[in-house]
PDB file of C-alpha atoms in Angstrom:
ATOM      1  CA  MET F   1       0.049   0.084  -0.056  1.00 47.00           C
ATOM      2  CA  SER F   2       1.476   3.112  -1.002  1.00 57.00           C
ATOM      3  CA  HIS F   3       1.035   6.324   1.088  1.00 75.00           C
ATOM      4  CA  ARG F   4       0.454   9.605  -0.313  1.00 91.00           C
ATOM      5  CA  TYR F   5       1.095  13.051   1.512  1.00 92.00           C
ATOM      6  CA  TYR F   6       0.620  16.712   1.224  1.00 93.00           C
ATOM      7  CA  THR F   7       3.089  19.070   2.026  1.00 93.00           C
ATOM      8  CA  VAL F   8       3.147  22.313   4.488  1.00 94.00           C
ATOM      9  CA  GLN F   9       2.822  24.225   1.374  1.00 95.00           C
ATOM     10  CA  ASP F  10       0.018  22.375  -0.208  1.00 94.00           C
ATOM     11  CA  ILE F  11      -2.075  22.660   3.143  1.00 93.00           C
ATOM     12  CA  ALA F  12      -1.116  26.235   3.620  1.00 94.00           C
ATOM     13  CA  GLY F  13      -2.298  26.957  -0.185  1.00 94.00           C
ATOM     14  CA  MET F  14      -5.811  25.047   0.690  1.00 89.00           C
ATOM     15  CA  LEU F  15      -6.352  26.582   4.004  1.00 89.00           C
ATOM     16  CA  LYS F  16      -5.166  29.979   2.562  1.00 93.00           C
ATOM     17  CA  MET F  17      -2.693  30.227   5.839  1.00 93.00           C
ATOM     18  CA  ASP F  18       0.842  31.072   6.216  1.00 96.00           C
ATOM     19  CA  PRO F  19       3.003  27.804   6.100  1.00 95.00           C
ATOM     20  CA  GLN F  20       4.816  28.606   9.408  1.00 96.00           C
ATOM     21  CA  ILE F  21       1.279  28.201  11.053  1.00 94.00           C
ATOM     22  CA  ILE F  22       0.771  24.802   9.445  1.00 93.00           C
ATOM     23  CA  ARG F  23       4.330  23.798  10.783  1.00 94.00           C
ATOM     24  CA  VAL F  24       3.333  25.123  14.307  1.00 94.00           C
ATOM     25  CA  LYS F  25       0.222  22.756  14.160  1.00 92.00           C
ATOM     26  CA  CYS F  26       2.226  19.788  13.130  1.00 93.00           C
ATOM     27  CA  ARG F  27       4.569  20.222  15.690  1.00 93.00           C
ATOM     28  CA  LYS F  28       2.063  20.645  18.604  1.00 95.00           C
ATOM     29  CA  GLY F  29       0.033  17.593  17.368  1.00 92.00           C
ATOM     30  CA  HIS F  30      -2.999  19.395  15.858  1.00 90.00           C
ATOM     31  CA  LEU F  31      -2.433  18.288  12.668  1.00 90.00           C
ATOM     32  CA  PRO F  32      -1.350  14.534  12.000  1.00 91.00           C
ATOM     33  CA  ALA F  33       2.053  14.837  10.383  1.00 94.00           C
ATOM     34  CA  ILE F  34       5.209  13.143  10.059  1.00 93.00           C
ATOM     35  CA  LYS F  35       8.723  14.311   9.625  1.00 89.00           C
ATOM     36  CA  ALA F  36      11.291  11.724   8.333  1.00 81.00           C
ATOM     37  CA  PRO F  37      14.754  11.822   9.810  1.00 85.00           C
ATOM     38  CA  GLY F  38      17.134  13.957   7.674  1.00 87.00           C
ATOM     39  CA  THR F  39      14.277  15.990   6.192  1.00 84.00           C
ATOM     40  CA  ARG F  40      13.332  19.706   6.530  1.00 85.00           C
ATOM     41  CA  ASP F  41       9.731  19.982   6.561  1.00 91.00           C
ATOM     42  CA  TRP F  42       6.462  18.033   7.529  1.00 94.00           C
ATOM     43  CA  ARG F  43       4.427  15.615   5.532  1.00 94.00           C
ATOM     44  CA  ILE F  44       0.642  15.293   6.228  1.00 93.00           C
ATOM     45  CA  PRO F  45      -1.185  12.093   5.004  1.00 93.00           C
ATOM     46  CA  ILE F  46      -3.813  12.959   2.572  1.00 93.00           C
ATOM     47  CA  SER F  47      -6.319  10.504   4.135  1.00 89.00           C
ATOM     48  CA  ASP F  48      -5.799  11.955   7.753  1.00 89.00           C
ATOM     49  CA  MET F  49      -5.836  15.459   6.179  1.00 88.00           C
ATOM     50  CA  GLU F  50      -9.332  14.652   4.538  1.00 88.00           C
ATOM     51  CA  THR F  51     -10.492  13.324   7.797  1.00 90.00           C
ATOM     52  CA  VAL F  52      -9.594  16.598   9.597  1.00 87.00           C
ATOM     53  CA  LEU F  53     -11.146  18.755   6.852  1.00 87.00           C
ATOM     54  CA  TRP F  54     -14.571  16.840   7.140  1.00 89.00           C
ATOM     55  CA  GLU F  55     -14.318  17.190  11.046  1.00 89.00           C
ATOM     56  CA  LEU F  56     -13.931  21.076  10.623  1.00 86.00           C
ATOM     57  CA  GLU F  57     -16.801  21.175   7.900  1.00 90.00           C
ATOM     58  CA  GLU F  58     -18.907  19.175  10.329  1.00 93.00           C
ATOM     59  CA  ALA F  59     -18.313  21.505  13.262  1.00 91.00           C
ATOM     60  CA  GLY F  60     -19.117  24.566  11.129  1.00 91.00           C
ATOM     61  CA  ARG F  61     -22.320  23.049  10.364  1.00 92.00           C
ATOM     62  CA  ALA F  62     -23.362  22.249  13.746  1.00 93.00           C
ATOM     63  CA  ARG F  63     -22.433  25.992  14.617  1.00 92.00           C
ATOM     64  CA  TYR F  64     -24.610  27.083  12.007  1.00 91.00           C
ATOM     65  CA  ARG F  65     -27.543  24.920  12.952  1.00 91.00           C
ATOM     66  CA  ALA F  66     -27.131  25.907  16.481  1.00 90.00           C
ATOM     67  CA  LYS F  67     -26.796  29.827  15.838  1.00 88.00           C
ATOM     68  CA  LYS F  68     -30.143  29.288  13.287  1.00 86.00           C
ATOM     69  CA  ALA F  69     -31.963  27.571  15.914  1.00 86.00           C
ATOM     70  CA  GLU F  70     -31.598  30.515  18.429  1.00 81.00           C
TER      71      GLU F  70
END
């Protein structure tokens, strides 16, 4: 099974965020990421990132429904 990964630059572009913020989130464990020995940057598994994005979307929908019900 081959694993595919996003780079920090890929995620920063998708989320329109500064790459340094993505690196901090990886370092603190807020994003599932790996850093292979001898490499300079993080790699985020595509399948894990899709899960993170889906969870963020669901949380946003729940906030919208709660606000609409008020």
